[in-house]
Coordinates of C-alpha atoms and ligand atoms in Angstrom, one line a residue:
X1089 CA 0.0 0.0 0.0
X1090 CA 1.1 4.0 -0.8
X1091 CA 2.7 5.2 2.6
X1092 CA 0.3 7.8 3.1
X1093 CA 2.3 10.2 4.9
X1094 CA 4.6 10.3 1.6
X1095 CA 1.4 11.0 -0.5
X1096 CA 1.0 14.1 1.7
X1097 CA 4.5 15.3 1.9
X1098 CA 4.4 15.1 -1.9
X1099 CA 1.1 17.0 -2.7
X1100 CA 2.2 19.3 -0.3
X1101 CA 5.2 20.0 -2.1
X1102 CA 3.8 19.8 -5.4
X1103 CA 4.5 23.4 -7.6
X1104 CA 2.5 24.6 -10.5
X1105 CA 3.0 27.8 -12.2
X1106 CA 0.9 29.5 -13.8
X1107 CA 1.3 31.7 -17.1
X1108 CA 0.5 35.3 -17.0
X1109 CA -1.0 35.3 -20.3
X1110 CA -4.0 33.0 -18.9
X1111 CA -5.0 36.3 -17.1
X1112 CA -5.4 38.7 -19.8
X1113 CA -8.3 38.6 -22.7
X1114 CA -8.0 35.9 -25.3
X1115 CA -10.1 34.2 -27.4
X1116 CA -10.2 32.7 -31.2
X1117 CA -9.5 34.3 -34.4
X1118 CA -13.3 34.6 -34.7
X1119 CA -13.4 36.8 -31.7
X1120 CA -12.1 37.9 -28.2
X1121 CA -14.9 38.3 -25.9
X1122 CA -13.6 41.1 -23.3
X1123 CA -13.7 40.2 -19.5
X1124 CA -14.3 43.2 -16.9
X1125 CA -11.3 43.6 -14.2
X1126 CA -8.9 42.2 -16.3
X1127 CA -5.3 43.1 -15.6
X1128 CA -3.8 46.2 -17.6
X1129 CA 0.1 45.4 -17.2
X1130 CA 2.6 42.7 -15.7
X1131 CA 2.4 44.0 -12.5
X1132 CA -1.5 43.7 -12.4
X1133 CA -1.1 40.2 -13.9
X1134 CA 1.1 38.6 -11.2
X1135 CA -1.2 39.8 -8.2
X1136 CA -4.0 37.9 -10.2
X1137 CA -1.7 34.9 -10.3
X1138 CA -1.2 35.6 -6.1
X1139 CA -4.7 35.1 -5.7
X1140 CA -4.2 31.8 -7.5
X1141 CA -1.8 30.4 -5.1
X1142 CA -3.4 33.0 -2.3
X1143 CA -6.1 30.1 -2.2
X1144 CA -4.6 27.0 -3.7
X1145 CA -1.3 27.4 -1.5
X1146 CA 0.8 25.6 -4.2
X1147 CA 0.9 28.0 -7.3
X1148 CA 4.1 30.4 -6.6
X1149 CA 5.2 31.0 -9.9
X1150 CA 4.4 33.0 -12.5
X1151 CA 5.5 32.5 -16.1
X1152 CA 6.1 35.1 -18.2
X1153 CA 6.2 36.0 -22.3
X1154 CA 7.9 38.3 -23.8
X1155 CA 7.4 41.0 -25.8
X1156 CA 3.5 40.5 -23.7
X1157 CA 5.4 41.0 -20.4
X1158 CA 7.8 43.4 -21.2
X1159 CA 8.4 46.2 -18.3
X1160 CA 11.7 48.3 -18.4
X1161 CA 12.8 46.9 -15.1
X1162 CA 12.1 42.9 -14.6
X1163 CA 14.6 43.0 -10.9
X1164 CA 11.1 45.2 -9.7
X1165 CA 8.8 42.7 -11.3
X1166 CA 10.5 39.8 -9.3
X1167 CA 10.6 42.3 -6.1
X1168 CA 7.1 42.6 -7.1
X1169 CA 6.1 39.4 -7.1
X1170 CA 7.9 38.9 -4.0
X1171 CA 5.9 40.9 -2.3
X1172 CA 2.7 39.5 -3.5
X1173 CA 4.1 36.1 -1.8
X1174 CA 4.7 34.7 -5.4
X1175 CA 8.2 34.8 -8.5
X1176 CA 8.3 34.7 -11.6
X1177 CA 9.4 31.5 -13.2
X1178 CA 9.9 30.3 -16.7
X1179 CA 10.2 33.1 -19.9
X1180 CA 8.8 32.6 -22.8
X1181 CA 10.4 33.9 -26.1
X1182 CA 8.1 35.3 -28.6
X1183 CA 9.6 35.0 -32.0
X1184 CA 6.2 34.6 -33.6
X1185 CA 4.2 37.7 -34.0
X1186 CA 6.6 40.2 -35.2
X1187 CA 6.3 40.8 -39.4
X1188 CA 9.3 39.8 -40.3
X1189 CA 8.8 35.7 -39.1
X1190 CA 6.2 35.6 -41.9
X1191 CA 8.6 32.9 -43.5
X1192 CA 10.1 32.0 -39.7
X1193 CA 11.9 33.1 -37.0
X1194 CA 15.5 31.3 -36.6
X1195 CA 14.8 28.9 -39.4
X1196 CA 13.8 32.4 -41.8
X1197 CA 15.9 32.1 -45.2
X1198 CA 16.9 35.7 -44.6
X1199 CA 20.1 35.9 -42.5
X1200 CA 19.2 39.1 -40.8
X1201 CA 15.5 37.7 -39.4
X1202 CA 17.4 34.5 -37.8
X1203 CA 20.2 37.1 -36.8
X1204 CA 16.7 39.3 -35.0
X1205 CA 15.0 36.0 -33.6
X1206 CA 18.4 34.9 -32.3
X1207 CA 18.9 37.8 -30.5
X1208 CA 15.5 38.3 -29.3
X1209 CA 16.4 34.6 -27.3
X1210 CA 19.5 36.3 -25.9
X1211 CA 17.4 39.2 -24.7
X1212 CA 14.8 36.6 -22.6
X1213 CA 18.1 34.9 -21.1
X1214 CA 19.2 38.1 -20.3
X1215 CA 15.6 38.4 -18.3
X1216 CA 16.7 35.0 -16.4
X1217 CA 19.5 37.0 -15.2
X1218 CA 17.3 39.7 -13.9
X1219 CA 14.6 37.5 -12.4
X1220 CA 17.0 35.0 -10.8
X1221 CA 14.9 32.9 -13.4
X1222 CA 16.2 29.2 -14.4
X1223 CA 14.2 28.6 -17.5
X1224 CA 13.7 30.2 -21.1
X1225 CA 11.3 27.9 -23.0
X1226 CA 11.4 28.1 -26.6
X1227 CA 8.5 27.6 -29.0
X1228 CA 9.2 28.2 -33.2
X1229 CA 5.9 28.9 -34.6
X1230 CA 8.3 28.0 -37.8
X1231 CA 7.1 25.7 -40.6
X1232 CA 5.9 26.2 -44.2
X1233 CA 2.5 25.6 -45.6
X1234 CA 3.4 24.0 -49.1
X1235 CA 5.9 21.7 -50.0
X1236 CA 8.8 23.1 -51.9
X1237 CA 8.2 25.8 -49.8
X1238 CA 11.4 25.7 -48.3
X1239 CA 14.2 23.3 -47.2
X1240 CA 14.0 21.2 -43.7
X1241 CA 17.4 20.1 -44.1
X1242 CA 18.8 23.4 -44.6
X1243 CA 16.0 24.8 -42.2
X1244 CA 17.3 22.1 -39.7
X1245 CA 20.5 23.3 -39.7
X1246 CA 19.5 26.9 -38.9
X1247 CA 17.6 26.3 -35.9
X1248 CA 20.7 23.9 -34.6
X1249 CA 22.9 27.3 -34.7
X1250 CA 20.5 29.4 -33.3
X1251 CA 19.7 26.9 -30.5
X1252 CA 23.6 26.5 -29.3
X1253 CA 24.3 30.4 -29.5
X1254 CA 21.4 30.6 -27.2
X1255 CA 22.6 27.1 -25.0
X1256 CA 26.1 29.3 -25.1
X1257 CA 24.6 32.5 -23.1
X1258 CA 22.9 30.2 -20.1
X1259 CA 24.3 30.6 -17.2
X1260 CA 25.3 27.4 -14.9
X1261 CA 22.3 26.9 -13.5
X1262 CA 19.7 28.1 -16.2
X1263 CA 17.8 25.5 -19.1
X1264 CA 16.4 25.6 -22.3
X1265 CA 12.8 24.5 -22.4
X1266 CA 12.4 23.1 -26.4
X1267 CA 9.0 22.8 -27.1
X1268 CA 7.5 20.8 -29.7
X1269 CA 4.2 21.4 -31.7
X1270 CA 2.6 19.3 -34.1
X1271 CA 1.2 21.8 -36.7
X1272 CA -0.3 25.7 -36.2
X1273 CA 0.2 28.2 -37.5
X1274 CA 2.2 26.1 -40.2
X1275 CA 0.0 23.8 -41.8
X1276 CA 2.1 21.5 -44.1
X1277 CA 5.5 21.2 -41.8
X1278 CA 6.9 22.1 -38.6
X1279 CA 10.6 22.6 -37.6
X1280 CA 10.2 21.7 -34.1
X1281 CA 7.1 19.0 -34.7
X1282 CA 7.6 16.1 -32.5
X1283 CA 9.4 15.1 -29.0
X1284 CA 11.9 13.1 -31.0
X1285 CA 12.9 16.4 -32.9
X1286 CA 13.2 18.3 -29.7
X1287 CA 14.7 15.5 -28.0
X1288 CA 17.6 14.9 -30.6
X1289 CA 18.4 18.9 -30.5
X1290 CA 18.7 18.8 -26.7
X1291 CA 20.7 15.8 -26.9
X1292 CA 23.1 17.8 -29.4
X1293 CA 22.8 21.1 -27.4
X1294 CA 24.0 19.2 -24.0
X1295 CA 22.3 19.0 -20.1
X1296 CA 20.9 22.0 -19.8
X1297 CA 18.4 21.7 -22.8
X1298 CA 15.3 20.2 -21.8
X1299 CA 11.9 19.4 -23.6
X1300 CA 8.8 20.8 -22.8
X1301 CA 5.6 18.7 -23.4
X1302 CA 2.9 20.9 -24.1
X1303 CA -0.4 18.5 -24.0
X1304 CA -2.2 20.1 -26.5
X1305 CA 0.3 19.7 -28.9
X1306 CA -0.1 16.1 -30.3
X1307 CA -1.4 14.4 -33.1
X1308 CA -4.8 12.5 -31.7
X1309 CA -4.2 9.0 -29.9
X1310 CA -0.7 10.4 -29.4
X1311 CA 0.3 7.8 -25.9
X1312 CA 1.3 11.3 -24.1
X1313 CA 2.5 8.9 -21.3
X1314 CA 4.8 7.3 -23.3
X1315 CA 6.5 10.2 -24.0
X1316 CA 6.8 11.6 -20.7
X1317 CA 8.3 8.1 -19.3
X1318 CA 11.0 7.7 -22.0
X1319 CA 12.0 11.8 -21.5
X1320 CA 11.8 11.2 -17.5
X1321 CA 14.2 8.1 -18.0
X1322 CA 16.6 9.7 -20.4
X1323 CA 16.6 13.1 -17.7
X1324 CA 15.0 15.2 -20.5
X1325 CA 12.1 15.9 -19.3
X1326 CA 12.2 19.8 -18.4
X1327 CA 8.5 20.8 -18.4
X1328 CA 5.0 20.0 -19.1
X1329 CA 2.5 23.1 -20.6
X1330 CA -0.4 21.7 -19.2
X1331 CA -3.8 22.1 -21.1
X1332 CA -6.8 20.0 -22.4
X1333 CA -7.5 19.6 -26.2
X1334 CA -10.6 18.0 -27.4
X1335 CA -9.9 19.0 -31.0
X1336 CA -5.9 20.9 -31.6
X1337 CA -4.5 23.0 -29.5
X1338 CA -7.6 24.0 -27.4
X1339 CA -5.8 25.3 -24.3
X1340 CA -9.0 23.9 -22.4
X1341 CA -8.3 24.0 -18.6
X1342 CA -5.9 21.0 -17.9
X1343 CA -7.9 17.9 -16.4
X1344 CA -11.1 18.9 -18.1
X1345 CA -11.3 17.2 -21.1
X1346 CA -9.7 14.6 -20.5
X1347 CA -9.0 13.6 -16.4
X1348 CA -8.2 10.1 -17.4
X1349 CA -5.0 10.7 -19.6
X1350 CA -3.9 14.2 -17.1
X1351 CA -4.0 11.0 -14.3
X1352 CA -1.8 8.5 -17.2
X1353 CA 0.6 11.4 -17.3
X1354 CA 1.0 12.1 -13.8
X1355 CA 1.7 8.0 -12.9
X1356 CA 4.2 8.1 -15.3
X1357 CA 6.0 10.8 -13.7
X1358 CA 5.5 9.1 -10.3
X1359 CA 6.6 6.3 -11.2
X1360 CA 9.5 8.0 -13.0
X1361 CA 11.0 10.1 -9.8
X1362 CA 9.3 13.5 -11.8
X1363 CA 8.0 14.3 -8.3
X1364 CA 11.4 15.4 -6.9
X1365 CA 12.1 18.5 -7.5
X1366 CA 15.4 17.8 -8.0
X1367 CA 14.7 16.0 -11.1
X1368 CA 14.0 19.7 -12.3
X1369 CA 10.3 19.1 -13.9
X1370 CA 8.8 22.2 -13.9
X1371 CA 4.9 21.6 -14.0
X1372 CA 3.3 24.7 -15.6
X1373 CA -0.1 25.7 -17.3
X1374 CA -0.2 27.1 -20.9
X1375 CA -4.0 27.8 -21.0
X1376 CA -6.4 30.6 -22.2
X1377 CA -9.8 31.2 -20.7
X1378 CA -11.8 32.3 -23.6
X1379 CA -15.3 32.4 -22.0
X1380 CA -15.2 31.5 -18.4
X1381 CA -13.4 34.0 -15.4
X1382 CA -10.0 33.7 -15.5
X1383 CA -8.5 33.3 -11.8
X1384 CA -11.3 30.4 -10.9
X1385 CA -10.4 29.0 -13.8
X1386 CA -6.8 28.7 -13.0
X1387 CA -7.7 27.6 -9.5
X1388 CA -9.6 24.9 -11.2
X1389 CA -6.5 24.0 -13.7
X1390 CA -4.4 24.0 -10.4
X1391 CA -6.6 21.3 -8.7
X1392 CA -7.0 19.4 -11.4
X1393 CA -3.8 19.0 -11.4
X1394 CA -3.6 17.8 -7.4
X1395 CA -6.3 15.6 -8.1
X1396 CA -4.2 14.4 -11.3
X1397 CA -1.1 14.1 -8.8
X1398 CA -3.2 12.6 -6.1
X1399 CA -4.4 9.6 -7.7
X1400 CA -1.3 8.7 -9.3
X1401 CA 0.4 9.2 -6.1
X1402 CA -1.8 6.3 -4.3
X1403 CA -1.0 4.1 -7.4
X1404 CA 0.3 0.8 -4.9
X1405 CA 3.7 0.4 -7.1
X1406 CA 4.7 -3.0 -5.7
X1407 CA 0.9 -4.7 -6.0
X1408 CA 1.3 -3.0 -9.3
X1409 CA 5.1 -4.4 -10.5
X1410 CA 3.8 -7.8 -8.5
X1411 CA 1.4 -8.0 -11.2
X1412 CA 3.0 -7.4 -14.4
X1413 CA 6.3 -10.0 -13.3
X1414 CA 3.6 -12.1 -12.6
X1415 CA 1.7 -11.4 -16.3
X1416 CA -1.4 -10.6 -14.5
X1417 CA -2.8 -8.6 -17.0
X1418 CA -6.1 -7.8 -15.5
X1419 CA -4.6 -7.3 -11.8
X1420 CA -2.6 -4.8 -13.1
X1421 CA -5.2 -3.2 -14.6
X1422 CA -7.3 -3.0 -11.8
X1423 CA -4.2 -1.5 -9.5
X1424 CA -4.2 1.6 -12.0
X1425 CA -7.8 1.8 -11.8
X1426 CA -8.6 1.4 -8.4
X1427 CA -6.3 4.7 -7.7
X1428 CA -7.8 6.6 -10.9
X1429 CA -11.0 6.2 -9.2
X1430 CA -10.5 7.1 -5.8
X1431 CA -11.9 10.2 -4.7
X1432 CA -9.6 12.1 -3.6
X1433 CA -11.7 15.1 -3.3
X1434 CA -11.6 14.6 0.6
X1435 CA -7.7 14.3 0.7
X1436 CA -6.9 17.6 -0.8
X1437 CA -9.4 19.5 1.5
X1438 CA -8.0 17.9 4.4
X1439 CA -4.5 19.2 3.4
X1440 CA -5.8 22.7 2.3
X1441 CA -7.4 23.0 5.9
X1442 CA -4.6 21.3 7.6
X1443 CA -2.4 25.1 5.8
X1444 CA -5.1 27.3 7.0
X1445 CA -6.7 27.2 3.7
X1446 CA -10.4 27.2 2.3
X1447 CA -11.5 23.5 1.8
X1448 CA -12.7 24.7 -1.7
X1449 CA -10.6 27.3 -3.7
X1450 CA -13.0 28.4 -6.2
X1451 CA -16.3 28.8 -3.7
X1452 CA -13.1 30.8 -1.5
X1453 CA -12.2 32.9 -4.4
X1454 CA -15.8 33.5 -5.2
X1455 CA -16.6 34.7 -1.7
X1456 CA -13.5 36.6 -1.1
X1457 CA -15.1 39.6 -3.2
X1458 CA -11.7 39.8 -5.0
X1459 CA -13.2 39.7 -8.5
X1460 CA -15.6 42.3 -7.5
X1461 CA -13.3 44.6 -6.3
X1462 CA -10.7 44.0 -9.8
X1463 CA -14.0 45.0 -11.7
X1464 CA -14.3 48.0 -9.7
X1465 CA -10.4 49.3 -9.7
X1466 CA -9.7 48.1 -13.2
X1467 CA -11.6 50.8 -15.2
X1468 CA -9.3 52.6 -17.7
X1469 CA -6.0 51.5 -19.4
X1470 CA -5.6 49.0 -22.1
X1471 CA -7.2 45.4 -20.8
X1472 CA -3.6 42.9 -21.4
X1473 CA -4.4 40.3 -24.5
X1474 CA -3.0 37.7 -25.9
X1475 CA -0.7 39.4 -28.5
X1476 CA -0.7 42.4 -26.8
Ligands
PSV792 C1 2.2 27.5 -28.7 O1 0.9 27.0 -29.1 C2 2.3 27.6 -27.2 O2 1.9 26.4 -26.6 C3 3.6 28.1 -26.8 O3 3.9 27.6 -25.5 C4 3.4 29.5 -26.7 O4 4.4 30.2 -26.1 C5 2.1 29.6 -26.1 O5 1.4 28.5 -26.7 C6 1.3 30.9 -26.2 O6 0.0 30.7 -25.7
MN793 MN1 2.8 25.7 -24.8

């Protein structure tokens, strides 16, 4: 049986971050329904995501994306955050909405964009160095839409340079999140399409280039699992963007569309050691909240993800490895299952109460009065956006 003071030392451990761009509006390229109260700079983002771990107790960090997050000083941002009882964590590189990455960013056949992209990565590790952050995670919206369009081989080869100049800048204790992403915005190929891909150029790159598995970003049927088991075994698994897709890349709220798999995922990095955070995973959301409230619906993400965590922490391991030596195909079976379908609803209020928190975040949140009052002070100002 799980040693159940273990499962609670772990879930109270466990860290999520959440990404400041899950707090401004979003929405489709058919339209961006506004929200009232929402946040009008960085600053106003991060004490958004305080409220998040304010109620949850395990969501200190903040992500950030840049040009979205750009301030002129990012040492206050982190004092900041600091002072809203949060940090930041993991920068995101944007080298996908400027004109000139029409044909690409680092893979562009021009010399002078890849030379602009390249140094645009420099300029978010220069933000680690500000924020006392470890990670810059890296995802090329580059690809073409017809074939002949350009050259992978030769496009291959350009994003290998750009990723070591970038892997030469990091400090000793900073990383490289690669991210992979099946197709979107380029239709017909990807440069960075598949773990593999990402996996060989970290491999080349050395120790401190990791990949980051975005959920969302998979081909359907992909065994996500699978993935996350060989990257944990090999020590290359840096990161997960957590986020549901029914469809593409929905950036549903993690757990909600599909609990089942979230729960596949988080045995495997169980099982794996992923729970140490000396293994380095960093386990952060990359979602958008199109039409429902924005904080609740990261404190919802954030949960999901304990619940996730939860059940595949009271997996029993050795009835489990007792069963497949043994070939018991349905005994193993049933171990998995029997934890996926615990409640562990009960657990995780417990532990919330047991650190003077609310038993339920959201109905806390909700009466709290905090989203009233961000309607009320928030008038004026630019509302923050994705892309803006
Ligand atoms: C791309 O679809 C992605 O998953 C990358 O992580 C981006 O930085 C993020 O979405 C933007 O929302
Ligand atoms: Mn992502």
């Amino acid at each position: 049986m799980p040693d159940h003071t273990m499962v609670r030392a772990a879930l109270r451990a466990q860290r999520i971050e959440t990404p400041s761009w899950a707090y401004g509006n979003s929405g489709t390229r058919f339209k961006v329904f506004a929200q009232e109260g929402v946040p009008r700079d960085p600053f106003e983002k991060i004490a958004d995501a305080a409220q998040v771990h304010a109620f949850t107790g395990v969501a200190p960090i903040v992500s950030l994306h840049i040009p979205w997050d750009r301030v002129e000083d990012y040492a206050e941002l982190a004092e900041h955050a600091r002072n809203h009882g949060v940090r930041i964590g993991a920068i995101n590189a944007n080298v996908f909405q400027d004109d000139d990455y029409m044909l690409g960013s680092v893979t562009n056949p021009d010399a002078r964009v890849r030379r602009k992209a390249i140094d645009h990565l420099l300029a978010c590790v220069d933000v680690l160095d500000a924020t006392g952050s470890r990670d810059v995670k890296l995802w090329f919206s580059d690809g073409t839409n017809y074939p002949g369009q350009g050259d992978i081989a030769t496009r291959q080869g350009h994003l290998g340079e750009a990723l070591a100049e970038v892997y030469a800048r990091l400090g000793a204790d900073q990383r490289i999140l690669l991210e992979y992403k099946l197709f979107e915005p380029a239709f017909y190929m990807t440069d960075v399409p598949d773990w593999g891909t990402a996996y060989a150029h970290c491999l080349k790159l050395g120790p401190k280039a990791v990949v980051c598995v975005d959920t969302g970003h998979h081909a359907p049927g992909t065994n996500i699992e699978f993935i996350v088991a060989f990257l944990l075994r090999e020590g290359r698994l840096g990161a997960f963007d957590f986020n549901s897709r029914f469809y593409a890349d929905d950036d549903l709220m993690v757990g909600a569309a599909d609990p089942f798999q979230l729960f596949r995922i988080m045995h495997e990095v169980v099982r794996g050691g992923g729970l140490d955070p000396a293994v380095g995973v960093n386990f952060m959301l990359d979602q958008c909240h199109n039409i429902e409230p924005r904080i609740p619906g990261q404190i919802r993400s954030v949960t999901n993800v304990q619940e996730a965590t939860a059940k595949a922490l009271l997996v029993d391991a050795e009835a489990l490895a007792d069963a497949q030596r043994a070939g018991d195909v349905l005994g193993a079976n049933a171990v998995l299952m029997d934890a996926y379908n615990t409640d562990v609803r009960p657990l995780l209020k417990e532990l919330r109460e047991e650190q003077g928190l609310a038993p339920d975040p959201v109905a806390a949140y909700h009466a709290s009065g905090h989203g009233d009052r961000i309607r009320a002070e928030r008038v004026g100002g630019t509302p923050a956006g994705w892309g803006a």
